[in-house]
mmCIF file of C-alpha atoms in Angstrom:
data_model
loop_
_atom_site.group_PDB
_atom_site.id
_atom_site.type_symbol
_atom_site.label_atom_id
_atom_site.label_comp_id
_atom_site.label_asym_id
_atom_site.label_seq_id
_atom_site.Cartn_x
_atom_site.Cartn_y
_atom_site.Cartn_z
ATOM 1 C CA UNK C 1 -39.944 -48.497 0.927
ATOM 2 C CA UNK C 2 -38.900 -46.104 -1.867
ATOM 3 C CA UNK C 3 -38.551 -47.238 -5.448
ATOM 4 C CA UNK C 4 -34.801 -46.740 -5.111
ATOM 5 C CA UNK C 5 -34.783 -49.605 -2.572
ATOM 6 C CA UNK C 6 -36.915 -52.096 -4.499
ATOM 7 C CA UNK C 7 -35.046 -55.366 -5.233
ATOM 8 C CA UNK C 8 -34.815 -56.587 -8.790
ATOM 9 C CA UNK C 9 -35.833 -60.075 -7.750
ATOM 10 C CA UNK C 10 -33.688 -62.239 -9.932
ATOM 11 C CA UNK C 11 -29.979 -62.867 -9.782
ATOM 12 C CA UNK C 12 -27.382 -62.481 -7.091
ATOM 13 C CA UNK C 13 -26.771 -58.880 -6.106
ATOM 14 C CA UNK C 14 -23.283 -57.534 -6.839
ATOM 15 C CA UNK C 15 -22.248 -60.420 -9.096
ATOM 16 C CA UNK C 16 -21.543 -59.605 -12.725
ATOM 17 C CA UNK C 17 -23.630 -61.984 -14.889
ATOM 18 C CA UNK C 18 -22.243 -63.336 -18.131
ATOM 19 C CA UNK C 19 -23.498 -62.481 -21.636
ATOM 20 C CA UNK C 20 -24.490 -59.175 -23.209
ATOM 21 C CA UNK C 21 -25.352 -56.695 -20.438
ATOM 22 C CA UNK C 22 -28.964 -55.515 -20.276
ATOM 23 C CA UNK C 23 -31.040 -53.459 -17.884
ATOM 24 C CA UNK C 24 -31.750 -56.682 -15.995
ATOM 25 C CA UNK C 25 -27.988 -57.271 -15.702
ATOM 26 C CA UNK C 26 -27.552 -53.936 -13.937
ATOM 27 C CA UNK C 27 -30.645 -54.601 -11.822
ATOM 28 C CA UNK C 28 -29.208 -57.907 -10.643
ATOM 29 C CA UNK C 29 -25.915 -56.245 -9.725
ATOM 30 C CA UNK C 30 -27.388 -53.264 -7.886
ATOM 31 C CA UNK C 31 -30.580 -54.647 -6.394
ATOM 32 C CA UNK C 32 -32.718 -51.917 -7.976
ATOM 33 C CA UNK C 33 -35.801 -52.537 -10.090
ATOM 34 C CA UNK C 34 -35.406 -52.497 -13.871
ATOM 35 C CA UNK C 35 -37.630 -49.407 -14.062
ATOM 36 C CA UNK C 36 -35.346 -47.633 -11.594
ATOM 37 C CA UNK C 37 -32.300 -48.634 -13.663
ATOM 38 C CA UNK C 38 -33.894 -47.205 -16.797
ATOM 39 C CA UNK C 39 -34.799 -43.944 -15.096
ATOM 40 C CA UNK C 40 -31.329 -43.617 -13.526
ATOM 41 C CA UNK C 41 -29.620 -44.080 -16.899
ATOM 42 C CA UNK C 42 -31.816 -41.278 -18.232
ATOM 43 C CA UNK C 43 -30.914 -38.992 -15.320
ATOM 44 C CA UNK C 44 -34.465 -38.867 -13.969
ATOM 45 C CA UNK C 45 -34.433 -35.921 -11.523
ATOM 46 C CA UNK C 46 -36.795 -37.638 -9.069
ATOM 47 C CA UNK C 47 -34.101 -40.209 -8.254
ATOM 48 C CA UNK C 48 -31.327 -39.350 -5.813
ATOM 49 C CA UNK C 49 -27.954 -38.389 -7.266
ATOM 50 C CA UNK C 50 -26.356 -41.298 -5.401
ATOM 51 C CA UNK C 51 -28.699 -43.750 -7.107
ATOM 52 C CA UNK C 52 -28.044 -42.289 -10.543
ATOM 53 C CA UNK C 53 -24.289 -42.266 -9.981
ATOM 54 C CA UNK C 54 -24.264 -45.872 -8.750
ATOM 55 C CA UNK C 55 -26.352 -47.190 -11.645
ATOM 56 C CA UNK C 56 -24.373 -45.300 -14.268
ATOM 57 C CA UNK C 57 -21.081 -46.470 -12.771
ATOM 58 C CA UNK C 58 -22.160 -50.123 -12.918
ATOM 59 C CA UNK C 59 -23.496 -49.635 -16.461
ATOM 60 C CA UNK C 60 -20.110 -48.285 -17.545
ATOM 61 C CA UNK C 61 -18.256 -51.116 -15.821
ATOM 62 C CA UNK C 62 -20.241 -53.868 -17.527
ATOM 63 C CA UNK C 63 -20.218 -52.096 -20.911
ATOM 64 C CA UNK C 64 -23.969 -51.625 -21.166
ATOM 65 C CA UNK C 65 -25.119 -50.056 -24.435
ATOM 66 C CA UNK C 66 -28.790 -49.128 -24.921
ATOM 67 C CA UNK C 67 -30.795 -50.342 -27.904
ATOM 68 C CA UNK C 68 -31.276 -46.919 -29.468
ATOM 69 C CA UNK C 69 -34.052 -47.936 -31.831
ATOM 70 C CA UNK C 70 -36.040 -49.482 -29.005
ATOM 71 C CA UNK C 71 -35.271 -46.538 -26.739
ATOM 72 C CA UNK C 72 -36.586 -44.030 -29.249
ATOM 73 C CA UNK C 73 -39.756 -46.057 -29.823
ATOM 74 C CA UNK C 74 -40.390 -46.398 -26.106
ATOM 75 C CA UNK C 75 -39.390 -42.998 -24.754
ATOM 76 C CA UNK C 76 -38.996 -40.720 -27.779
ATOM 77 C CA UNK C 77 -35.380 -40.161 -26.700
ATOM 78 C CA UNK C 78 -32.144 -41.104 -28.405
ATOM 79 C CA UNK C 79 -29.584 -40.302 -25.668
ATOM 80 C CA UNK C 80 -27.622 -38.509 -28.402
ATOM 81 C CA UNK C 81 -26.251 -34.966 -28.433
ATOM 82 C CA UNK C 82 -25.499 -33.631 -31.935
ATOM 83 C CA UNK C 83 -22.663 -31.160 -32.498
ATOM 84 C CA UNK C 84 -22.727 -29.439 -35.891
ATOM 85 C CA UNK C 85 -19.233 -28.503 -37.102
ATOM 86 C CA UNK C 86 -17.854 -26.959 -40.269
ATOM 87 C CA UNK C 87 -14.597 -28.358 -41.694
ATOM 88 C CA UNK C 88 -12.730 -25.080 -41.087
ATOM 89 C CA UNK C 89 -13.671 -25.181 -37.411
ATOM 90 C CA UNK C 90 -11.047 -27.877 -36.941
ATOM 91 C CA UNK C 91 -8.298 -25.337 -37.712
ATOM 92 C CA UNK C 92 -6.011 -24.971 -34.710
ATOM 93 C CA UNK C 93 -8.155 -27.284 -32.652
ATOM 94 C CA UNK C 94 -11.431 -25.370 -32.231
ATOM 95 C CA UNK C 95 -13.518 -28.446 -33.005
ATOM 96 C CA UNK C 96 -11.377 -30.896 -31.047
ATOM 97 C CA UNK C 97 -11.308 -28.542 -28.035
ATOM 98 C CA UNK C 98 -15.084 -28.127 -28.039
ATOM 99 C CA UNK C 99 -15.477 -31.897 -28.368
ATOM 100 C CA UNK C 100 -13.064 -32.436 -25.483
ATOM 101 C CA UNK C 101 -15.088 -30.161 -23.213
ATOM 102 C CA UNK C 102 -18.386 -31.688 -24.291
ATOM 103 C CA UNK C 103 -17.064 -35.168 -23.615
ATOM 104 C CA UNK C 104 -16.179 -34.108 -20.079
ATOM 105 C CA UNK C 105 -19.690 -32.695 -19.561
ATOM 106 C CA UNK C 106 -21.336 -35.892 -20.820
ATOM 107 C CA UNK C 107 -19.084 -38.298 -18.928
ATOM 108 C CA UNK C 108 -21.092 -40.391 -16.494
ATOM 109 C CA UNK C 109 -24.414 -39.676 -18.216
ATOM 110 C CA UNK C 110 -26.439 -41.760 -20.648
ATOM 111 C CA UNK C 111 -25.660 -39.359 -23.482
ATOM 112 C CA UNK C 112 -23.330 -39.860 -26.420
ATOM 113 C CA UNK C 113 -21.891 -37.188 -28.691
ATOM 114 C CA UNK C 114 -22.371 -37.396 -32.452
ATOM 115 C CA UNK C 115 -20.651 -34.906 -34.773
ATOM 116 C CA UNK C 116 -22.750 -33.777 -37.724
ATOM 117 C CA UNK C 117 -20.654 -32.128 -40.455
ATOM 118 C CA UNK C 118 -21.780 -28.980 -42.219
ATOM 119 C CA UNK C 119 -20.380 -29.362 -45.701
ATOM 120 C CA UNK C 120 -19.354 -26.452 -47.878
ATOM 121 C CA UNK C 121 -22.070 -24.998 -50.111
ATOM 122 C CA UNK C 122 -24.769 -26.367 -47.785
ATOM 123 C CA UNK C 123 -26.975 -23.894 -45.929
ATOM 124 C CA UNK C 124 -26.255 -24.020 -42.153
ATOM 125 C CA UNK C 125 -29.959 -24.638 -41.429
ATOM 126 C CA UNK C 126 -30.034 -27.925 -43.377
ATOM 127 C CA UNK C 127 -28.286 -30.261 -40.874
ATOM 128 C CA UNK C 128 -30.362 -28.694 -38.074
ATOM 129 C CA UNK C 129 -33.602 -29.419 -39.931
ATOM 130 C CA UNK C 130 -32.442 -32.976 -40.650
ATOM 131 C CA UNK C 131 -31.671 -33.635 -36.988
ATOM 132 C CA UNK C 132 -34.974 -32.214 -35.729
ATOM 133 C CA UNK C 133 -37.294 -33.708 -38.346
ATOM 134 C CA UNK C 134 -35.790 -37.170 -38.022
ATOM 135 C CA UNK C 135 -35.414 -36.974 -34.225
ATOM 136 C CA UNK C 136 -31.781 -37.968 -34.554
ATOM 137 C CA UNK C 137 -30.781 -36.397 -31.243
ATOM 138 C CA UNK C 138 -32.255 -35.097 -28.004
ATOM 139 C CA UNK C 139 -30.403 -31.801 -28.331
ATOM 140 C CA UNK C 140 -28.098 -29.924 -30.681
ATOM 141 C CA UNK C 141 -25.128 -27.559 -30.398
ATOM 142 C CA UNK C 142 -23.873 -25.254 -33.146
ATOM 143 C CA UNK C 143 -21.472 -22.321 -33.492
ATOM 144 C CA UNK C 144 -20.970 -19.145 -35.542
ATOM 145 C CA UNK C 145 -24.215 -17.555 -34.434
ATOM 146 C CA UNK C 146 -25.628 -14.759 -36.532
ATOM 147 C CA UNK C 147 -27.563 -11.751 -35.274
ATOM 148 C CA UNK C 148 -30.857 -13.190 -36.495
ATOM 149 C CA UNK C 149 -29.793 -16.786 -36.967
ATOM 150 C CA UNK C 150 -32.416 -18.913 -38.713
ATOM 151 C CA UNK C 151 -31.135 -22.015 -36.889
ATOM 152 C CA UNK C 152 -31.942 -20.384 -33.565
ATOM 153 C CA UNK C 153 -35.378 -19.319 -34.794
ATOM 154 C CA UNK C 154 -36.157 -22.797 -36.148
ATOM 155 C CA UNK C 155 -35.107 -24.554 -32.946
ATOM 156 C CA UNK C 156 -37.062 -22.129 -30.754
ATOM 157 C CA UNK C 157 -40.183 -22.520 -32.894
ATOM 158 C CA UNK C 158 -39.890 -26.307 -32.777
ATOM 159 C CA UNK C 159 -39.191 -26.319 -29.016
ATOM 160 C CA UNK C 160 -36.125 -28.452 -29.628
ATOM 161 C CA UNK C 161 -33.368 -28.323 -26.964
ATOM 162 C CA UNK C 162 -30.211 -26.554 -28.113
ATOM 163 C CA UNK C 163 -27.342 -24.337 -27.024
ATOM 164 C CA UNK C 164 -25.501 -22.060 -29.427
ATOM 165 C CA UNK C 165 -21.860 -21.018 -29.246
ATOM 166 C CA UNK C 166 -22.485 -17.309 -29.662
ATOM 167 C CA UNK C 167 -25.580 -15.159 -29.266
ATOM 168 C CA UNK C 168 -28.403 -13.959 -31.482
ATOM 169 C CA UNK C 169 -30.632 -10.890 -31.319
ATOM 170 C CA UNK C 170 -33.949 -12.718 -31.349
ATOM 171 C CA UNK C 171 -36.178 -11.360 -28.562
ATOM 172 C CA UNK C 172 -36.855 -14.912 -27.343
ATOM 173 C CA UNK C 173 -34.363 -15.920 -24.674
ATOM 174 C CA UNK C 174 -32.371 -18.979 -25.687
ATOM 175 C CA UNK C 175 -29.428 -20.921 -24.225
ATOM 176 C CA UNK C 176 -25.965 -19.816 -25.342
ATOM 177 C CA UNK C 177 -22.314 -19.759 -24.361
ATOM 178 C CA UNK C 178 -20.208 -16.838 -25.579
ATOM 179 C CA UNK C 179 -16.851 -15.163 -25.079
ATOM 180 C CA UNK C 180 -17.115 -11.459 -24.237
ATOM 181 C CA UNK C 181 -15.581 -10.212 -27.468
ATOM 182 C CA UNK C 182 -16.504 -6.593 -26.781
ATOM 183 C CA UNK C 183 -14.541 -6.682 -23.526
ATOM 184 C CA UNK C 184 -11.669 -8.454 -25.310
ATOM 185 C CA UNK C 185 -11.455 -5.821 -28.062
ATOM 186 C CA UNK C 186 -11.689 -2.990 -25.541
ATOM 187 C CA UNK C 187 -8.919 -4.452 -23.381
ATOM 188 C CA UNK C 188 -6.730 -5.232 -26.391
ATOM 189 C CA UNK C 189 -6.934 -1.658 -27.672
ATOM 190 C CA UNK C 190 -6.193 -0.328 -24.203
ATOM 191 C CA UNK C 191 -3.040 -2.444 -24.191
ATOM 192 C CA UNK C 192 -2.022 -1.137 -27.626
ATOM 193 C CA UNK C 193 -2.549 2.441 -26.431
ATOM 194 C CA UNK C 194 -0.323 1.709 -23.436
ATOM 195 C CA UNK C 195 2.326 0.528 -25.929
ATOM 196 C CA UNK C 196 2.152 3.906 -27.675
ATOM 197 C CA UNK C 197 -0.050 2.982 -30.646
ATOM 198 C CA UNK C 198 -1.931 5.845 -32.287
ATOM 199 C CA UNK C 199 -3.920 3.931 -34.906
ATOM 200 C CA UNK C 200 -5.288 0.414 -34.549
ATOM 201 C CA UNK C 201 -6.908 -2.009 -36.978
ATOM 202 C CA UNK C 202 -8.565 -5.432 -36.970
ATOM 203 C CA UNK C 203 -9.497 -8.124 -39.496
ATOM 204 C CA UNK C 204 -13.110 -8.841 -38.580
ATOM 205 C CA UNK C 205 -15.203 -12.014 -38.900
ATOM 206 C CA UNK C 206 -17.994 -12.183 -41.470
ATOM 207 C CA UNK C 207 -20.344 -9.222 -41.046
ATOM 208 C CA UNK C 208 -23.365 -11.472 -40.402
ATOM 209 C CA UNK C 209 -21.867 -12.994 -37.253
ATOM 210 C CA UNK C 210 -22.984 -11.472 -33.970
ATOM 211 C CA UNK C 211 -19.535 -11.321 -32.454
ATOM 212 C CA UNK C 212 -18.388 -9.086 -35.310
ATOM 213 C CA UNK C 213 -20.574 -6.339 -33.864
ATOM 214 C CA UNK C 214 -19.173 -6.996 -30.392
ATOM 215 C CA UNK C 215 -15.570 -6.677 -31.607
ATOM 216 C CA UNK C 216 -16.347 -3.480 -33.505
ATOM 217 C CA UNK C 217 -18.138 -1.921 -30.533
ATOM 218 C CA UNK C 218 -15.322 -2.702 -28.093
ATOM 219 C CA UNK C 219 -12.633 -1.444 -30.426
ATOM 220 C CA UNK C 220 -14.441 1.787 -31.317
ATOM 221 C CA UNK C 221 -15.225 2.579 -27.680
ATOM 222 C CA UNK C 222 -11.646 1.987 -26.529
ATOM 223 C CA UNK C 223 -10.224 4.094 -29.366
ATOM 224 C CA UNK C 224 -12.624 6.926 -28.524
ATOM 225 C CA UNK C 225 -11.806 6.735 -24.817
ATOM 226 C CA UNK C 226 -8.068 6.714 -25.586
ATOM 227 C CA UNK C 227 -8.189 9.494 -28.181
ATOM 228 C CA UNK C 228 -6.660 7.426 -31.002
ATOM 229 C CA UNK C 229 -7.739 6.461 -34.515
ATOM 230 C CA UNK C 230 -9.108 3.073 -35.488
ATOM 231 C CA UNK C 231 -10.150 1.300 -38.662
ATOM 232 C CA UNK C 232 -11.616 -2.022 -39.750
ATOM 233 C CA UNK C 233 -9.763 -3.935 -42.456
ATOM 234 C CA UNK C 234 -11.414 -3.608 -45.855
ATOM 235 C CA UNK C 235 -11.778 -6.334 -48.496
ATOM 236 C CA UNK C 236 -10.730 -9.187 -46.175
ATOM 237 C CA UNK C 237 -12.258 -10.960 -43.174
ATOM 238 C CA UNK C 238 -11.472 -13.994 -41.025
ATOM 239 C CA UNK C 239 -12.895 -16.247 -43.712
ATOM 240 C CA UNK C 240 -10.405 -14.949 -46.293
ATOM 241 C CA UNK C 241 -7.381 -17.002 -47.266
ATOM 242 C CA UNK C 242 -4.310 -16.343 -45.139
ATOM 243 C CA UNK C 243 -2.440 -15.085 -48.221
ATOM 244 C CA UNK C 244 -5.173 -12.531 -48.880
ATOM 245 C CA UNK C 245 -4.970 -11.217 -45.309
ATOM 246 C CA UNK C 246 -1.177 -11.149 -45.515
ATOM 247 C CA UNK C 247 -1.231 -9.194 -48.800
ATOM 248 C CA UNK C 248 -3.700 -6.693 -47.371
ATOM 249 C CA UNK C 249 -1.543 -6.106 -44.298
ATOM 250 C CA UNK C 250 1.613 -5.661 -46.421
ATOM 251 C CA UNK C 251 -0.042 -2.961 -48.530
ATOM 252 C CA UNK C 252 -1.605 -1.253 -45.537
ATOM 253 C CA UNK C 253 1.625 -1.315 -43.530
ATOM 254 C CA UNK C 254 3.613 0.295 -46.340
ATOM 255 C CA UNK C 255 1.345 3.330 -46.485
ATOM 256 C CA UNK C 256 2.322 6.368 -44.406
ATOM 257 C CA UNK C 257 -1.034 6.247 -42.589
ATOM 258 C CA UNK C 258 -0.770 2.519 -41.810
ATOM 259 C CA UNK C 259 -1.797 1.166 -38.381
ATOM 260 C CA UNK C 260 0.807 0.769 -35.671
ATOM 261 C CA UNK C 261 -1.391 -1.589 -33.695
ATOM 262 C CA UNK C 262 -3.461 -4.654 -34.638
ATOM 263 C CA UNK C 263 -6.131 -6.556 -32.712
ATOM 264 C CA UNK C 264 -6.594 -10.142 -33.963
ATOM 265 C CA UNK C 265 -9.703 -12.234 -33.396
ATOM 266 C CA UNK C 266 -8.008 -15.576 -34.111
ATOM 267 C CA UNK C 267 -4.592 -17.201 -34.158
ATOM 268 C CA UNK C 268 -4.806 -17.889 -37.886
ATOM 269 C CA UNK C 269 -5.423 -14.249 -38.727
ATOM 270 C CA UNK C 270 -2.707 -13.181 -36.271
ATOM 271 C CA UNK C 271 -0.089 -15.281 -38.071
ATOM 272 C CA UNK C 272 -1.130 -13.749 -41.397
ATOM 273 C CA UNK C 273 -1.064 -10.224 -39.935
ATOM 274 C CA UNK C 274 2.369 -10.749 -38.362
ATOM 275 C CA UNK C 275 3.719 -12.183 -41.606
ATOM 276 C CA UNK C 276 2.427 -9.145 -43.515
ATOM 277 C CA UNK C 277 3.934 -6.703 -41.039
ATOM 278 C CA UNK C 278 7.311 -8.456 -41.279
ATOM 279 C CA UNK C 279 7.197 -8.555 -45.080
ATOM 280 C CA UNK C 280 6.535 -4.806 -45.069
ATOM 281 C CA UNK C 281 9.884 -4.344 -43.320
ATOM 282 C CA UNK C 282 8.514 -3.623 -39.849
ATOM 283 C CA UNK C 283 9.219 -5.424 -36.599
ATOM 284 C CA UNK C 284 6.415 -6.693 -34.371
ATOM 285 C CA UNK C 285 6.915 -5.472 -30.821
ATOM 286 C CA UNK C 286 8.983 -2.498 -31.903
ATOM 287 C CA UNK C 287 7.411 -0.716 -34.890
ATOM 288 C CA UNK C 288 3.988 -2.345 -34.699
ATOM 289 C CA UNK C 289 2.238 -4.047 -31.798
ATOM 290 C CA UNK C 290 -0.195 -6.972 -32.017
ATOM 291 C CA UNK C 291 -2.699 -8.397 -29.530
ATOM 292 C CA UNK C 292 -4.465 -11.637 -30.414
ATOM 293 C CA UNK C 293 -6.665 -14.315 -28.936
ATOM 294 C CA UNK C 294 -4.874 -17.581 -28.230
ATOM 295 C CA UNK C 295 -6.618 -20.920 -27.860
ATOM 296 C CA UNK C 296 -3.810 -23.404 -28.539
ATOM 297 C CA UNK C 297 -0.150 -23.938 -27.698
ATOM 298 C CA UNK C 298 0.732 -24.058 -31.381
ATOM 299 C CA UNK C 299 0.646 -20.267 -31.711
ATOM 300 C CA UNK C 300 3.033 -19.781 -28.799
ATOM 301 C CA UNK C 301 5.609 -22.048 -30.461
ATOM 302 C CA UNK C 302 6.096 -19.493 -33.240
ATOM 303 C CA UNK C 303 7.104 -16.849 -30.665
ATOM 304 C CA UNK C 304 5.842 -14.113 -33.008
ATOM 305 C CA UNK C 305 6.150 -11.200 -30.593
ATOM 306 C CA UNK C 306 2.419 -10.691 -30.200
ATOM 307 C CA UNK C 307 0.658 -10.440 -26.848
ATOM 308 C CA UNK C 308 -2.125 -12.928 -26.240
ATOM 309 C CA UNK C 309 -5.436 -13.332 -24.429
ATOM 310 C CA UNK C 310 -6.543 -16.912 -23.838
ATOM 311 C CA UNK C 311 -9.951 -18.128 -25.067
ATOM 312 C CA UNK C 312 -10.763 -21.495 -23.503
ATOM 313 C CA UNK C 313 -12.663 -23.632 -26.016
ATOM 314 C CA UNK C 314 -12.460 -26.729 -23.815
ATOM 315 C CA UNK C 315 -14.163 -24.779 -21.046
ATOM 316 C CA UNK C 316 -16.724 -23.539 -23.564
ATOM 317 C CA UNK C 317 -17.436 -27.146 -24.535
ATOM 318 C CA UNK C 318 -18.026 -28.079 -20.889
ATOM 319 C CA UNK C 319 -20.450 -25.177 -20.503
ATOM 320 C CA UNK C 320 -22.274 -26.038 -23.732
ATOM 321 C CA UNK C 321 -22.730 -29.639 -22.619
ATOM 322 C CA UNK C 322 -23.863 -28.866 -19.080
ATOM 323 C CA UNK C 323 -26.371 -26.231 -20.211
ATOM 324 C CA UNK C 324 -27.809 -28.520 -22.879
ATOM 325 C CA UNK C 325 -28.243 -31.352 -20.385
ATOM 326 C CA UNK C 326 -30.137 -28.969 -18.124
ATOM 327 C CA UNK C 327 -32.359 -27.861 -21.011
ATOM 328 C CA UNK C 328 -33.091 -31.459 -21.994
ATOM 329 C CA UNK C 329 -33.884 -32.146 -18.345
ATOM 330 C CA UNK C 330 -36.583 -29.475 -18.412
ATOM 331 C CA UNK C 331 -34.816 -26.392 -17.041
ATOM 332 C CA UNK C 332 -36.653 -23.248 -18.123
ATOM 333 C CA UNK C 333 -34.255 -20.522 -16.936
ATOM 334 C CA UNK C 334 -32.124 -18.518 -19.378
ATOM 335 C CA UNK C 335 -29.151 -20.955 -19.392
ATOM 336 C CA UNK C 336 -26.692 -18.379 -20.709
ATOM 337 C CA UNK C 337 -22.969 -18.037 -19.968
ATOM 338 C CA UNK C 338 -20.788 -15.067 -20.927
ATOM 339 C CA UNK C 339 -17.101 -15.859 -20.409
ATOM 340 C CA UNK C 340 -14.973 -12.827 -19.552
ATOM 341 C CA UNK C 341 -11.450 -12.418 -20.971
ATOM 342 C CA UNK C 342 -8.535 -12.500 -18.559
ATOM 343 C CA UNK C 343 -5.793 -9.972 -19.320
ATOM 344 C CA UNK C 344 -2.418 -11.105 -18.044
ATOM 345 C CA UNK C 345 -0.008 -8.721 -19.704
ATOM 346 C CA UNK C 346 3.696 -9.396 -19.338
ATOM 347 C CA UNK C 347 5.616 -6.131 -18.876
#
């Protein structure tokens, strides 16, 4: 007889007992031993998937909640996944979309999602250190990866499970989920060339972020292949205020050597760019062409004349959650996912 088949002993199988649900409650309802219930709720790989699914389904039905303090003392685990978010990452739904995808990935498991805010004027490493040193979670997810991100280095050195949204250049392989921004920039410039553009520009993210290099590489390569000029916006980046981006685009558009094509790395910057082009007396889609990423329906409601490439943050959240669960479960493979852009141009 396997452990999966061991009876719990007490109680009438299949009948929901009264009172606060415990491991024994679930054992009585399923006929499994309490130890099996505990292991199933923690997704123990040695148990069959059917057993884990059945136990977790019953636990959800009866409203079982683990005693986290006791759990951490007994197993060293918290059954918590920590997502570190900056306040500006809620703009146009980035944070809520990531959370939505993560929630889908964690549904039916013993894990709960806790959002840890990264406040302004606080170093990004600080909430990571706090989580690890106080064992506040079993794994952590963060975004805005830098080329040599100290958060990545710290988590690798401390052998703490994590997945980053974006890549680093550390030689140690680490789990990440990323959008292929080099392919996006290359494809966007190709589209602008097809529209007749002879000079393209982009407002880049902060120079420390890894995906800034990817955008620059894709744009430069496409411009070279297409025999056109390109430039990177000076004095402003994606972290600049929308008014600052708008003012820059107005001035640049009014010069005789101004760009006739723009690649945008976010919806927020695209709206500022389009506003600047319009204020300069030019028409988007006729005098100047714009290609931007789109991750929400809000942008489409403005009908600004730009062409869009969808970046799925909900899907990214699902990938982040599933890869982190695998890492927590002991997976040692690379656990990396590069999401390719889909170009669906409307002619």
